[in-house]
Tab-separated table of C-alpha atoms in Angstrom:
chain	number	residue	atom	x	y	z
A	9	MET	CA	70.926	-42.449	119.643
A	10	THR	CA	70.100	-42.379	115.899
A	11	VAL	CA	66.734	-43.889	115.281
A	12	GLU	CA	67.171	-46.487	112.444
A	13	GLN	CA	64.517	-45.863	109.625
A	14	ARG	CA	62.590	-48.389	107.675
A	15	PRO	CA	64.274	-48.571	104.099
A	16	THR	CA	62.346	-46.580	101.521
A	17	VAL	CA	62.780	-47.579	97.917
A	18	ARG	CA	64.771	-44.560	97.017
A	19	ARG	CA	67.128	-44.877	99.871
A	20	ARG	CA	67.853	-48.603	99.101
A	21	VAL	CA	68.746	-47.429	95.515
A	22	LEU	CA	70.782	-44.594	96.695
A	23	GLY	CA	72.564	-47.079	99.087
A	24	ALA	CA	73.118	-50.059	96.376
A	25	ASN	CA	74.702	-47.568	93.809
A	26	LEU	CA	76.949	-45.973	96.430
A	27	ARG	CA	77.950	-49.518	97.511
A	28	ARG	CA	78.579	-50.056	93.664
A	29	LEU	CA	80.823	-46.804	93.524
A	30	ARG	CA	82.894	-47.958	96.395
A	31	GLU	CA	83.285	-51.343	94.997
A	32	ASP	CA	84.345	-49.937	91.478
A	33	ASN	CA	86.889	-47.924	92.984
A	34	GLY	CA	88.317	-51.072	94.717
A	35	LEU	CA	87.631	-49.566	98.234
A	36	TYR	CA	86.389	-50.931	101.524
A	37	LEU	CA	83.532	-49.998	104.104
A	38	GLU	CA	86.580	-48.930	106.422
A	39	ASP	CA	87.766	-46.579	103.645
A	40	ALA	CA	84.647	-44.713	103.372
A	41	ALA	CA	84.250	-44.346	107.193
A	42	GLU	CA	87.519	-43.030	107.457
A	43	GLN	CA	86.463	-40.175	105.305
A	44	LEU	CA	83.330	-39.629	106.876
A	45	SER	CA	84.920	-39.818	110.377
A	46	CYS	CA	82.364	-42.696	111.405
A	47	HIS	CA	82.107	-46.187	112.064
A	48	ALA	CA	81.955	-48.763	109.262
A	49	ALA	CA	78.690	-49.716	110.638
A	50	LYS	CA	77.300	-46.442	109.576
A	51	VAL	CA	78.444	-46.620	106.132
A	52	SER	CA	77.010	-50.050	105.957
A	53	ARG	CA	73.595	-48.751	107.135
A	54	ILE	CA	73.537	-46.064	104.537
A	55	GLU	CA	74.227	-48.592	101.748
A	56	SER	CA	71.734	-50.989	102.838
A	57	GLY	CA	69.130	-48.211	103.075
A	58	ARG	CA	68.572	-48.412	106.775
A	59	SER	CA	69.938	-44.628	107.193
A	60	GLY	CA	69.765	-41.727	105.056
A	61	ILE	CA	72.790	-39.471	104.270
A	62	ARG	CA	73.538	-35.887	104.669
A	63	GLN	CA	74.301	-33.737	101.765
A	64	LEU	CA	77.499	-32.963	103.253
A	65	ASP	CA	78.728	-36.755	103.753
A	66	LEU	CA	77.420	-37.479	100.357
A	67	ARG	CA	79.720	-34.752	98.774
A	68	VAL	CA	82.554	-36.374	100.433
A	69	LEU	CA	81.615	-39.768	99.273
A	70	LEU	CA	81.479	-38.504	95.645
A	71	ASP	CA	84.948	-36.795	95.855
A	72	LEU	CA	86.296	-40.038	97.130
A	73	TYR	CA	84.828	-42.112	94.496
A	74	GLY	CA	85.907	-39.909	91.623
A	75	VAL	CA	82.508	-38.605	90.569
A	76	LYS	CA	83.224	-34.917	89.296
A	77	ASP	CA	80.852	-34.065	86.662
A	78	ALA	CA	78.599	-31.366	88.085
A	79	ALA	CA	75.230	-32.534	86.486
A	80	GLU	CA	76.144	-36.318	87.785
A	81	ARG	CA	76.812	-34.923	91.138
A	82	GLU	CA	73.645	-32.992	91.201
A	83	GLY	CA	71.779	-35.983	90.261
A	84	TRP	CA	73.372	-37.903	93.382
A	85	LEU	CA	72.534	-34.952	95.645
A	86	ALA	CA	68.820	-34.858	94.370
A	87	LEU	CA	68.411	-38.546	94.684
A	88	ALA	CA	69.428	-38.224	98.373
A	89	ARG	CA	67.343	-35.116	99.077
A	90	GLU	CA	64.298	-36.933	97.842
A	91	SER	CA	65.393	-39.994	100.039
A	92	ARG	CA	64.577	-37.900	102.883
A	93	ARG	CA	61.313	-36.524	101.985
A	94	GLN	CA	58.310	-37.508	103.667
A	95	ARG	CA	56.090	-39.108	101.384
A	96	TRP	CA	52.176	-39.002	101.562
A	97	TRP	CA	51.517	-42.666	102.415
A	98	ARG	CA	53.779	-42.734	105.522
A	99	VAL	CA	50.892	-41.865	107.663
A	100	LEU	CA	49.385	-45.137	106.390
A	101	GLU	CA	52.452	-47.249	107.386
A	102	ASP	CA	50.540	-49.082	110.263
A	103	ARG	CA	47.696	-49.912	107.918
A	104	LEU	CA	49.203	-51.388	104.891
A	105	PRO	CA	51.887	-54.081	104.604
A	106	GLN	CA	55.478	-53.228	103.780
A	107	ASP	CA	55.650	-54.774	100.397
A	108	PHE	CA	52.690	-52.783	99.429
A	109	LEU	CA	54.242	-49.459	100.605
A	110	ASP	CA	57.384	-50.478	98.555
A	111	LEU	CA	55.049	-50.645	95.602
A	112	VAL	CA	53.481	-47.363	96.406
A	113	GLY	CA	56.903	-45.909	96.672
A	114	LEU	CA	58.279	-47.297	93.382
A	115	GLU	CA	55.707	-45.817	91.209
A	116	ASP	CA	56.131	-42.321	93.232
A	117	GLU	CA	59.858	-42.341	92.813
A	118	VAL	CA	60.579	-43.770	89.347
A	119	TYR	CA	60.354	-42.167	85.845
A	120	GLU	CA	59.215	-45.364	83.839
A	121	CYS	CA	57.179	-48.500	84.352
A	122	ARG	CA	56.813	-51.344	81.824
A	123	GLY	CA	54.753	-54.336	82.606
A	124	PHE	CA	52.479	-57.160	81.711
A	125	GLN	CA	49.227	-57.918	83.092
A	126	PRO	CA	47.282	-60.871	81.352
A	127	ALA	CA	44.100	-61.072	83.497
A	128	ILE	CA	43.098	-57.785	85.107
A	129	VAL	CA	43.269	-53.954	84.628
A	130	PRO	CA	46.352	-52.765	86.583
A	131	GLY	CA	45.930	-50.755	89.568
A	132	LEU	CA	47.152	-47.525	87.783
A	133	PHE	CA	44.473	-47.536	85.217
A	134	GLN	CA	41.565	-48.874	87.525
A	135	THR	CA	38.517	-46.663	87.787
A	136	ARG	CA	36.731	-46.424	91.269
A	137	SER	CA	34.010	-49.025	90.675
A	138	TYR	CA	36.291	-51.711	89.066
A	139	ALA	CA	39.099	-50.920	91.935
A	140	THR	CA	36.248	-51.490	94.588
A	141	ALA	CA	35.169	-54.708	92.711
A	142	VAL	CA	38.750	-55.967	92.672
A	143	ILE	CA	39.467	-55.022	96.326
A	144	GLN	CA	36.029	-56.972	97.225
A	145	GLY	CA	37.067	-60.132	95.326
A	146	GLY	CA	33.600	-60.825	94.647
A	147	SER	CA	32.232	-60.542	98.128
A	148	PRO	CA	28.981	-58.438	98.731
A	149	GLY	CA	28.603	-55.554	100.767
A	150	THR	CA	30.536	-52.321	101.610
A	151	LEU	CA	34.206	-51.972	101.936
A	152	ASP	CA	35.600	-52.274	105.563
A	153	GLU	CA	38.254	-49.968	106.776
A	154	SER	CA	41.126	-52.090	105.653
A	155	GLN	CA	39.542	-52.292	102.198
A	156	GLU	CA	38.645	-48.396	102.153
A	157	THR	CA	42.429	-47.816	102.582
A	158	LYS	CA	43.505	-49.906	99.928
A	159	LEU	CA	41.231	-48.130	97.664
A	160	ARG	CA	42.369	-44.551	98.664
A	161	VAL	CA	46.056	-45.650	98.065
A	162	ARG	CA	45.314	-47.194	94.644
A	163	LEU	CA	43.343	-44.030	93.497
A	164	GLU	CA	46.142	-41.824	94.992
A	165	ARG	CA	48.719	-43.770	93.100
A	166	GLN	CA	47.124	-42.922	89.774
A	167	LYS	CA	48.337	-39.101	90.135
A	168	ALA	CA	51.537	-40.352	89.062
A	169	LEU	CA	50.460	-40.372	85.484
A	170	THR	CA	49.536	-36.633	85.529
A	171	ARG	CA	51.888	-35.402	88.186
A	172	SER	CA	54.054	-32.399	87.207
A	173	ASP	CA	56.946	-32.397	89.639
A	174	PRO	CA	58.341	-34.797	89.094
A	175	ALA	CA	57.610	-35.330	85.229
A	176	PRO	CA	54.704	-37.932	84.919
A	177	LEU	CA	55.043	-41.389	85.215
A	178	LYS	CA	55.852	-43.080	81.839
A	179	VAL	CA	53.828	-46.362	81.276
A	180	TRP	CA	53.979	-48.993	78.962
A	181	MET	CA	51.745	-51.889	79.532
A	182	VAL	CA	50.670	-55.054	77.703
A	183	LEU	CA	47.425	-56.153	78.717
A	184	GLY	CA	46.067	-59.679	77.999
A	185	GLU	CA	42.719	-59.921	76.023
A	186	ALA	CA	41.272	-61.589	79.258
A	187	ALA	CA	41.877	-58.441	81.290
A	188	LEU	CA	39.347	-56.724	78.785
A	189	ARG	CA	36.694	-59.415	78.913
A	190	GLN	CA	36.500	-60.623	82.434
A	191	GLN	CA	33.451	-58.810	83.691
A	192	VAL	CA	34.912	-57.601	86.967
A	193	GLY	CA	32.034	-55.714	88.614
A	194	GLY	CA	29.622	-56.529	86.172
A	195	VAL	CA	29.044	-55.652	82.388
A	196	GLY	CA	28.306	-51.809	83.623
A	197	VAL	CA	31.676	-51.678	85.249
A	198	LEU	CA	33.700	-53.173	83.122
A	199	ARG	CA	32.401	-51.035	80.138
A	200	GLU	CA	32.924	-47.940	82.101
A	201	GLN	CA	36.639	-49.275	82.908
A	202	LEU	CA	37.396	-50.060	79.104
A	203	LEU	CA	36.201	-46.493	77.942
A	204	HIS	CA	38.469	-45.260	80.893
A	205	LEU	CA	41.306	-47.229	79.307
A	206	VAL	CA	40.693	-45.338	76.023
A	207	GLU	CA	41.077	-42.193	77.820
A	208	VAL	CA	44.099	-42.832	79.723
A	209	ALA	CA	45.696	-44.202	76.459
A	210	GLN	CA	45.780	-40.788	74.935
A	211	LEU	CA	48.263	-39.558	77.530
A	212	PRO	CA	51.694	-38.876	75.979
A	213	ASN	CA	53.151	-40.743	78.625
A	214	VAL	CA	51.177	-43.925	78.392
A	215	THR	CA	51.606	-46.615	75.892
A	216	LEU	CA	48.979	-49.458	75.941
A	217	GLN	CA	48.980	-52.560	74.033
A	218	VAL	CA	46.625	-55.768	73.948
A	219	LEU	CA	48.054	-59.192	73.746
A	220	PRO	CA	45.297	-61.096	71.868
A	221	PHE	CA	43.787	-64.517	72.486
A	222	THR	CA	45.343	-65.486	69.079
A	223	ALA	CA	48.874	-64.633	69.844
A	224	GLY	CA	49.467	-68.055	71.613
A	225	ALA	CA	52.269	-68.729	74.148
A	226	CYS	CA	54.827	-65.946	74.915
A	227	GLN	CA	57.980	-65.450	76.833
A	228	GLY	CA	57.585	-65.223	80.536
A	229	GLY	CA	54.236	-67.351	80.421
A	230	PRO	CA	50.900	-66.001	81.769
A	231	TYR	CA	52.473	-64.230	84.730
A	232	PRO	CA	52.160	-60.603	85.518
A	233	PHE	CA	55.180	-58.398	86.189
A	234	LEU	CA	56.306	-54.949	86.156
A	235	ILE	CA	59.472	-53.347	85.498
A	236	TYR	CA	60.417	-50.297	87.275
A	237	SER	CA	63.193	-47.818	86.256
A	238	PHE	CA	65.016	-45.065	88.094
A	239	PRO	CA	66.304	-42.020	86.407
A	240	PRO	CA	70.116	-41.271	86.426
A	241	PRO	CA	72.313	-41.439	88.287
A	242	ALA	CA	70.572	-44.726	89.809
A	243	GLU	CA	70.392	-46.437	86.494
A	244	LEU	CA	68.574	-49.337	88.183
A	245	GLU	CA	65.734	-51.396	87.373
A	246	VAL	CA	63.506	-53.315	89.737
A	247	VAL	CA	61.118	-56.059	88.896
A	248	LEU	CA	57.930	-56.516	90.747
A	249	LEU	CA	56.320	-59.950	90.794
A	250	GLU	CA	52.752	-60.146	92.196
A	251	ASN	CA	50.973	-62.804	93.588
A	252	PHE	CA	47.829	-63.533	95.409
A	253	ALA	CA	49.235	-62.665	99.130
A	254	SER	CA	52.272	-60.578	98.420
A	255	HIS	CA	54.938	-58.718	96.293
A	256	ALA	CA	58.390	-60.075	95.143
A	257	TYR	CA	60.889	-57.512	94.240
A	258	LEU	CA	63.937	-58.676	91.977
A	259	GLU	CA	66.817	-56.382	91.689
A	260	THR	CA	69.687	-58.520	90.297
A	261	ARG	CA	70.923	-57.532	86.592
A	262	GLU	CA	70.057	-61.072	85.545
A	263	ASP	CA	66.558	-60.863	86.419
A	264	THR	CA	66.049	-57.401	85.212
A	265	VAL	CA	67.571	-58.292	81.774
A	266	ARG	CA	65.529	-61.698	81.883
A	267	LEU	CA	62.016	-59.826	82.220
A	268	GLY	CA	63.175	-57.157	80.186
A	269	GLY	CA	63.649	-59.408	77.288
A	270	ALA	CA	60.297	-61.003	78.048
A	271	PHE	CA	58.646	-57.641	77.728
A	272	ASP	CA	60.223	-56.858	74.579
A	273	HIS	CA	58.943	-60.056	73.106
A	274	LEU	CA	55.221	-59.463	74.453
A	275	ARG	CA	55.022	-55.878	73.201
A	276	ALA	CA	56.485	-56.979	69.462
A	277	THR	CA	53.804	-59.852	69.695
A	278	ALA	CA	51.037	-57.657	71.126
A	279	LEU	CA	48.705	-55.460	68.651
A	280	SER	CA	50.008	-52.119	67.996
A	281	ALA	CA	48.833	-49.283	70.255
A	282	LEU	CA	45.880	-47.964	67.424
A	283	LYS	CA	44.886	-51.656	66.972
A	284	SER	CA	44.532	-52.344	70.704
A	285	GLU	CA	42.410	-49.206	71.029
A	286	ALA	CA	39.983	-50.538	68.102
A	287	LEU	CA	39.819	-53.909	69.863
A	288	ILE	CA	38.927	-52.082	73.235
A	289	VAL	CA	36.275	-49.902	71.753
A	290	GLU	CA	34.972	-53.266	69.771
A	291	ILE	CA	34.577	-54.863	73.106
A	292	VAL	CA	32.839	-51.875	74.664
A	293	ASN	CA	30.112	-52.074	71.885
A	294	GLU	CA	29.887	-55.643	72.545
A	295	LEU	CA	29.069	-54.953	76.121
A	296	LYS	CA	26.594	-52.087	75.121
A	297	ASN	CA	24.566	-54.665	73.322
A	298	ALA	CA	24.841	-57.485	76.174
Protein backbone atom coordinates (compact mmCIF):
# COMPACT_ATOMS: atom_id res chain seq x y z
CA MET A 1 0.00 0.00 0.00
CA THR A 2 1.29 3.48 -0.90
CA VAL A 3 1.66 5.77 2.11
CA GLU A 4 0.22 9.18 1.28
CA GLN A 5 2.67 11.91 2.24
CA ARG A 6 1.88 15.21 3.86
CA PRO A 7 2.03 17.79 1.04
CA THR A 8 5.19 19.88 1.01
CA VAL A 9 5.17 23.34 -0.51
CA ARG A 10 7.27 22.27 -3.47
CA ARG A 11 5.07 19.22 -4.18
CA ARG A 12 2.00 21.45 -4.11
CA VAL A 13 3.64 23.84 -6.54
CA LEU A 14 4.73 21.02 -8.84
CA GLY A 15 1.27 19.47 -8.76
CA ALA A 16 -0.55 22.76 -9.31
CA ASN A 17 1.58 23.53 -12.36
CA LEU A 18 1.11 20.05 -13.80
CA ARG A 19 -2.63 20.58 -13.44
CA ARG A 20 -2.27 23.93 -15.23
CA LEU A 21 -0.39 22.26 -18.10
CA ARG A 22 -3.01 19.53 -18.39
CA GLU A 23 -5.91 21.99 -18.43
CA ASP A 24 -4.14 24.29 -20.90
CA ASN A 25 -3.98 21.32 -23.24
CA GLY A 26 -7.70 20.57 -22.80
CA LEU A 27 -7.00 17.19 -21.19
CA TYR A 28 -8.74 15.37 -18.33
CA LEU A 29 -7.37 13.41 -15.39
CA GLU A 30 -8.29 10.23 -17.24
CA ASP A 31 -6.16 11.24 -20.24
CA ALA A 32 -3.08 11.64 -18.06
CA ALA A 33 -3.87 8.45 -16.16
CA GLU A 34 -4.10 6.49 -19.41
CA GLN A 35 -0.61 7.61 -20.40
CA LEU A 36 0.76 6.61 -16.99
CA SER A 37 -1.19 3.33 -16.92
CA CYS A 38 -2.69 4.20 -13.55
CA HIS A 39 -5.97 5.32 -11.99
CA ALA A 40 -7.11 8.93 -12.29
CA ALA A 41 -6.99 9.10 -8.48
CA LYS A 42 -3.19 8.81 -8.60
CA VAL A 43 -2.93 11.75 -10.97
CA SER A 44 -5.25 13.70 -8.70
CA ARG A 45 -2.98 12.98 -5.71
CA ILE A 46 0.05 14.16 -7.69
CA GLU A 47 -1.70 17.38 -8.73
CA SER A 48 -2.80 18.12 -5.17
CA GLY A 49 0.72 17.53 -3.83
CA ARG A 50 -0.30 14.55 -1.72
CA SER A 51 1.97 12.24 -3.73
CA GLY A 52 5.32 12.74 -5.36
CA ILE A 53 6.00 11.78 -8.97
CA ARG A 54 8.72 9.62 -10.48
CA GLN A 55 11.05 11.15 -13.03
CA LEU A 56 9.90 8.60 -15.62
CA ASP A 57 6.22 9.47 -15.09
CA LEU A 58 6.99 13.19 -15.24
CA ARG A 59 8.75 12.76 -18.59
CA VAL A 60 5.67 10.96 -19.92
CA LEU A 61 3.41 13.82 -18.80
CA LEU A 62 5.74 16.48 -20.24
CA ASP A 63 5.59 14.64 -23.58
CA LEU A 64 1.79 14.51 -23.36
CA TYR A 65 1.58 18.23 -22.52
CA GLY A 66 3.90 19.24 -25.35
CA VAL A 67 6.82 20.49 -23.25
CA LYS A 68 9.73 20.00 -25.68
CA ASP A 69 12.32 22.63 -24.74
CA ALA A 70 15.27 20.87 -23.08
CA ALA A 71 15.93 23.61 -20.53
CA GLU A 72 12.27 23.82 -19.55
CA ARG A 73 12.05 20.05 -19.20
CA GLU A 74 15.12 20.02 -16.97
CA GLY A 75 13.51 22.70 -14.81
CA TRP A 76 10.48 20.48 -14.30
CA LEU A 77 12.62 17.44 -13.53
CA ALA A 78 14.71 19.41 -11.04
CA LEU A 79 11.53 20.60 -9.33
CA ALA A 80 10.39 16.99 -9.00
CA ARG A 81 13.75 15.86 -7.62
CA GLU A 82 13.72 18.62 -5.02
CA SER A 83 10.13 17.81 -4.04
CA ARG A 84 11.25 14.33 -2.95
CA ARG A 85 14.39 15.42 -1.09
CA GLN A 86 14.34 15.07 2.69
CA ARG A 87 14.50 18.48 4.36
CA TRP A 88 16.32 19.30 7.56
CA TRP A 89 13.17 20.38 9.40
CA ARG A 90 11.27 17.13 8.80
CA VAL A 91 12.64 15.70 12.05
CA LEU A 92 10.67 18.43 13.84
CA GLU A 93 7.29 17.69 12.25
CA ASP A 94 5.79 16.43 15.49
CA ARG A 95 6.88 19.55 17.38
CA LEU A 96 5.84 22.32 15.00
CA PRO A 97 2.45 23.26 13.50
CA GLN A 98 1.97 22.52 9.81
CA ASP A 99 1.56 26.17 8.81
CA PHE A 100 4.93 26.98 10.37
CA LEU A 101 6.53 24.04 8.56
CA ASP A 102 5.08 25.45 5.35
CA LEU A 103 6.76 28.78 6.12
CA VAL A 104 10.12 27.10 6.63
CA GLY A 105 9.58 25.15 3.43
CA LEU A 106 8.85 28.28 1.46
CA GLU A 107 12.05 30.02 2.53
CA ASP A 108 14.08 26.90 1.77
CA GLU A 109 12.55 26.30 -1.65
CA VAL A 110 11.85 29.69 -3.26
CA TYR A 111 14.35 32.05 -4.82
CA GLU A 112 12.85 35.42 -3.85
CA CYS A 113 10.90 36.95 -0.97
CA ARG A 114 9.34 40.43 -0.92
CA GLY A 115 7.49 41.73 2.07
CA PHE A 116 6.34 44.34 4.53
CA GLN A 117 6.67 44.16 8.30
CA PRO A 118 5.32 47.27 10.02
CA ALA A 119 6.05 46.59 13.69
CA ILE A 120 8.72 43.93 14.23
CA VAL A 121 11.99 42.84 12.65
CA PRO A 122 11.22 39.77 10.47
CA GLY A 123 12.51 36.38 11.52
CA LEU A 124 15.04 36.14 8.68
CA PHE A 125 16.88 39.15 10.11
CA GLN A 126 16.55 38.55 13.87
CA THR A 127 19.50 38.13 16.24
CA ARG A 128 19.39 35.32 18.78
CA SER A 129 18.64 37.74 21.65
CA TYR A 130 15.91 39.57 19.74
CA ALA A 131 14.35 36.28 18.54
CA THR A 132 14.39 34.96 22.10
CA ALA A 133 12.58 38.06 23.34
CA VAL A 134 9.98 37.79 20.57
CA ILE A 135 9.34 34.12 21.27
CA GLN A 136 9.04 34.76 25.01
CA GLY A 137 6.49 37.48 24.30
CA GLY A 138 7.50 39.50 27.33
CA SER A 139 7.38 36.55 29.72
CA PRO A 140 10.35 36.22 32.12
CA GLY A 141 12.49 33.12 32.61
CA THR A 142 14.12 30.68 30.25
CA LEU A 143 12.63 29.19 27.10
CA ASP A 144 10.73 25.94 27.43
CA GLU A 145 11.31 23.02 25.04
CA SER A 146 8.73 24.21 22.50
CA GLN A 147 10.16 27.72 22.50
CA GLU A 148 13.70 26.39 22.14
CA THR A 149 12.58 24.47 19.05
CA LYS A 150 11.09 27.63 17.56
CA LEU A 151 14.30 29.53 18.24
CA ARG A 152 16.42 26.80 16.66
CA VAL A 153 14.28 26.75 13.54
CA ARG A 154 14.20 30.54 13.27
CA LEU A 155 17.98 30.77 13.34
CA GLU A 156 18.33 27.85 10.93
CA ARG A 157 15.99 29.58 8.47
CA GLN A 158 18.41 32.48 8.22
CA LYS A 159 20.97 30.28 6.44
CA ALA A 160 18.84 30.76 3.31
CA LEU A 161 20.40 34.23 3.01
CA THR A 162 23.93 32.87 2.63
CA ARG A 163 23.40 29.39 1.19
CA SER A 164 25.31 28.33 -1.92
CA ASP A 165 23.07 25.59 -3.33
CA PRO A 166 20.56 26.71 -4.37
CA ALA A 167 21.53 30.37 -4.80
CA PRO A 168 21.00 32.63 -1.77
CA LEU A 169 17.43 33.72 -1.14
CA LYS A 170 16.79 37.18 -2.58
CA VAL A 171 14.96 39.33 -0.02
CA TRP A 172 13.45 42.78 -0.51
CA MET A 173 11.93 43.91 2.78
CA VAL A 174 10.16 47.11 3.76
CA LEU A 175 10.16 47.71 7.52
CA GLY A 176 7.93 50.17 9.30
CA GLU A 177 9.81 52.66 11.45
CA ALA A 178 7.99 51.22 14.47
CA ALA A 179 9.93 47.97 13.96
CA LEU A 180 13.14 49.92 14.52
CA ARG A 181 11.95 51.65 17.68
CA GLN A 182 9.95 49.02 19.57
CA GLN A 183 12.38 48.05 22.34
CA VAL A 184 11.90 44.29 22.10
CA GLY A 185 14.13 42.74 24.74
CA GLY A 186 15.28 46.14 25.98
CA VAL A 187 17.57 48.87 24.73
CA GLY A 188 20.68 46.69 24.47
CA VAL A 189 18.95 43.92 22.54
CA LEU A 190 17.37 46.39 20.13
CA ARG A 191 20.64 48.20 19.51
CA GLU A 192 22.38 44.91 18.73
CA GLN A 193 19.49 44.01 16.42
CA LEU A 194 19.69 47.28 14.50
CA LEU A 195 23.43 46.91 14.01
CA HIS A 196 22.75 43.42 12.66
CA LEU A 197 20.19 44.88 10.24
CA VAL A 198 22.84 47.22 8.86
CA GLU A 199 25.15 44.23 8.39
CA VAL A 200 22.52 42.07 6.71
CA ALA A 201 21.60 44.91 4.35
CA GLN A 202 25.14 44.75 2.91
CA LEU A 203 24.45 41.32 1.42
CA PRO A 204 24.10 41.56 -2.37
CA ASN A 205 20.86 39.55 -2.26
CA VAL A 206 19.17 41.74 0.39
CA THR A 207 17.42 45.07 -0.11
CA LEU A 208 16.14 46.79 3.03
CA GLN A 209 13.97 49.90 3.08
CA VAL A 210 12.28 51.74 5.93
CA LEU A 211 8.79 53.20 5.75
CA PRO A 212 9.03 56.28 8.00
CA PHE A 213 6.27 57.51 10.28
CA THR A 214 5.93 60.54 8.01
CA ALA A 215 4.82 58.37 5.06
CA GLY A 216 1.21 58.32 6.20
CA ALA A 217 -1.33 55.74 5.00
CA CYS A 218 -0.22 53.21 2.38
CA GLN A 219 -1.78 50.49 0.27
CA GLY A 220 -2.33 47.28 2.17
CA GLY A 221 -2.79 49.10 5.45
CA PRO A 222 -0.70 48.33 8.54
CA TYR A 223 -0.70 44.59 7.91
CA PRO A 224 2.38 42.40 7.44
CA PHE A 225 2.68 40.18 4.40
CA LEU A 226 5.29 38.23 2.46
CA ILE A 227 5.32 37.29 -1.22
CA TYR A 228 7.36 34.21 -2.13
CA SER A 229 8.36 33.52 -5.75
CA PHE A 230 9.31 30.11 -7.11
CA PRO A 231 11.91 29.74 -9.87
CA PRO A 232 10.96 28.54 -13.37
CA PRO A 233 9.20 26.48 -14.49
CA ALA A 234 6.80 27.03 -11.60
CA GLU A 235 6.28 30.75 -12.27
CA LEU A 236 4.13 30.82 -9.16
CA GLU A 237 3.88 33.23 -6.27
CA VAL A 238 2.47 32.56 -2.82
CA VAL A 239 1.40 35.25 -0.35
CA LEU A 240 1.83 34.67 3.36
CA LEU A 241 -0.33 36.55 5.84
CA GLU A 242 0.71 36.22 9.47
CA ASN A 243 -1.42 36.72 12.54
CA PHE A 244 -1.05 36.01 16.24
CA ALA A 245 -1.96 32.33 16.08
CA SER A 246 -1.24 31.09 12.57
CA HIS A 247 -0.30 31.73 8.95
CA ALA A 248 -2.59 31.95 5.93
CA TYR A 249 -1.41 31.23 2.39
CA LEU A 250 -2.97 32.89 -0.67
CA GLU A 251 -2.11 31.28 -4.00
CA THR A 252 -4.60 32.74 -6.50
CA ARG A 253 -3.28 35.12 -9.14
CA GLU A 254 -5.79 37.74 -8.00
CA ASP A 255 -4.30 37.76 -4.50
CA THR A 256 -0.66 37.73 -5.60
CA VAL A 257 -1.23 40.58 -8.07
CA ARG A 258 -3.09 42.63 -5.45
CA LEU A 259 -0.41 42.20 -2.79
CA GLY A 260 2.32 42.67 -5.38
CA GLY A 261 0.81 46.04 -6.21
CA ALA A 262 0.69 46.95 -2.53
CA PHE A 263 4.37 46.05 -2.16
CA ASP A 264 5.32 48.16 -5.18
CA HIS A 265 3.50 51.11 -3.59
CA LEU A 266 5.27 50.55 -0.27
CA ARG A 267 8.76 50.34 -1.75
CA ALA A 268 8.12 53.47 -3.84
CA THR A 269 6.93 55.34 -0.73
CA ALA A 270 9.67 54.09 1.63
CA LEU A 271 13.09 55.64 2.06
CA SER A 272 15.81 54.51 -0.32
CA ALA A 273 18.11 51.73 0.90
CA LEU A 274 20.84 54.31 1.59
CA LYS A 275 18.56 56.67 3.52
CA SER A 276 17.07 53.70 5.36
CA GLU A 277 20.52 52.65 6.54
CA ALA A 278 21.21 56.21 7.68
CA LEU A 279 17.99 56.22 9.73
CA ILE A 280 18.85 52.89 11.34
CA VAL A 281 22.30 54.19 12.31
CA GLU A 282 20.69 57.37 13.69
CA ILE A 283 18.39 55.30 15.93
CA VAL A 284 21.37 53.18 17.04
CA ASN A 285 23.15 56.34 18.16
CA GLU A 286 20.02 57.51 20.00
CA LEU A 287 19.90 54.20 21.86
CA LYS A 288 23.57 54.54 22.76
CA ASN A 289 22.73 57.72 24.66
CA ALA A 290 19.49 56.39 26.16
